[in-house]
Short mmCIF file of C-alpha atoms in Angstrom, two decimals:
data_model
loop_
_atom_site.label_atom_id
_atom_site.label_comp_id
_atom_site.label_asym_id
_atom_site.label_seq_id
_atom_site.Cartn_x
_atom_site.Cartn_y
_atom_site.Cartn_z
CA MET A 1 -10.80 16.79 5.01
CA LYS A 2 -11.76 13.96 2.67
CA TYR A 3 -9.15 12.34 0.42
CA GLU A 4 -9.19 10.24 -2.72
CA LEU A 5 -6.72 7.38 -3.11
CA GLY A 6 -4.37 7.75 -6.02
CA ARG A 7 -1.60 5.49 -7.23
CA CYS A 8 -0.28 2.81 -4.87
CA LEU A 9 3.26 3.60 -3.69
CA LEU A 10 4.07 0.14 -2.28
CA GLU A 11 6.82 -0.51 -4.82
CA GLU A 12 8.59 2.74 -3.86
CA ARG A 13 8.28 2.00 -0.12
CA LEU A 14 9.73 -1.50 -0.70
CA GLN A 15 12.71 -0.02 -2.53
CA GLU A 16 13.31 2.52 0.23
CA ALA A 17 13.18 -0.21 2.88
CA GLY A 18 15.36 -2.56 0.82
CA ILE A 19 12.83 -5.36 1.22
CA PRO A 20 11.98 -7.62 -1.72
CA LEU A 21 8.32 -8.15 -2.58
CA GLU A 22 8.67 -11.89 -1.99
CA ARG A 23 9.85 -11.34 1.58
CA LEU A 24 6.96 -9.00 2.32
CA ALA A 25 4.53 -11.58 0.96
CA LEU A 26 6.06 -14.27 3.18
CA GLU A 27 5.93 -12.09 6.29
CA LEU A 28 2.30 -11.16 5.62
CA ARG A 29 1.39 -14.72 4.62
CA VAL A 30 -0.24 -13.51 1.39
CA ARG A 31 0.37 -14.45 -2.23
CA ARG A 32 2.82 -12.27 -4.12
CA GLU A 33 0.15 -11.81 -6.80
CA ARG A 34 -2.05 -10.02 -4.28
CA LEU A 35 0.72 -7.49 -3.61
CA ASP A 36 1.30 -7.17 -7.37
CA ASP A 37 -2.39 -6.27 -7.72
CA PHE A 38 -1.92 -3.43 -5.22
CA ILE A 39 1.15 -2.17 -7.06
CA ASP A 40 -0.69 -2.34 -10.40
CA ASN A 41 -3.70 -0.53 -8.86
CA LYS A 42 -6.00 -3.47 -9.57
CA ARG A 43 -6.97 -3.77 -5.88
CA VAL A 44 -6.98 -1.47 -2.86
CA MET A 45 -5.43 -2.87 0.31
CA SER A 46 -7.57 -3.11 3.42
CA LEU A 47 -6.72 -0.88 6.35
CA LYS A 48 -5.69 -3.93 8.39
CA LEU A 49 -3.24 -5.06 5.69
CA ALA A 50 -1.97 -1.51 5.13
CA ILE A 51 -1.17 -1.18 8.84
CA SER A 52 0.74 -4.49 8.76
CA ILE A 53 2.66 -3.44 5.63
CA ALA A 54 3.52 -0.04 7.14
CA ASP A 55 4.74 -1.74 10.30
CA ILE A 56 7.03 -4.10 8.36
CA LEU A 57 8.33 -1.35 6.09
CA GLN A 58 8.57 1.14 8.98
CA CYS A 59 6.63 3.81 7.17
CA GLU A 60 3.38 5.68 7.66
CA VAL A 61 0.18 4.08 6.37
CA ARG A 62 -0.57 7.30 4.50
CA SER A 63 2.64 6.91 2.50
CA LEU A 64 1.39 3.71 0.83
CA TYR A 65 -0.85 5.67 -1.59
CA GLU A 66 -0.87 9.02 -3.30
CA LEU A 67 -3.56 11.07 -1.57
CA THR A 68 -5.40 13.94 -3.17
CA PRO A 69 -7.93 16.15 -1.41
CA SER A 70 -11.47 15.46 -2.59
CA ASN A 71 -13.44 18.27 -4.19
CA GLU A 72 -16.64 16.75 -2.86
CA HIS A 73 -18.57 19.10 -0.62
CA ARG A 74 -20.06 17.86 2.66
#
């Protein structure tokens, strides 16, 4: 099944993990503004970064975005 990415759920996952955005940015060695762009849906995180974020937050990669099934036919 094909999915479309919806809203980024990074802010919610950070709250659940009790980890501040600044700490995540430091651990990933990225600028906080880059993470803000994900949260504001201005950018989509790469799979590599999403895996690293999920590992730090101890969540599933799929839980970082709302996913909706695509209506596109094969």
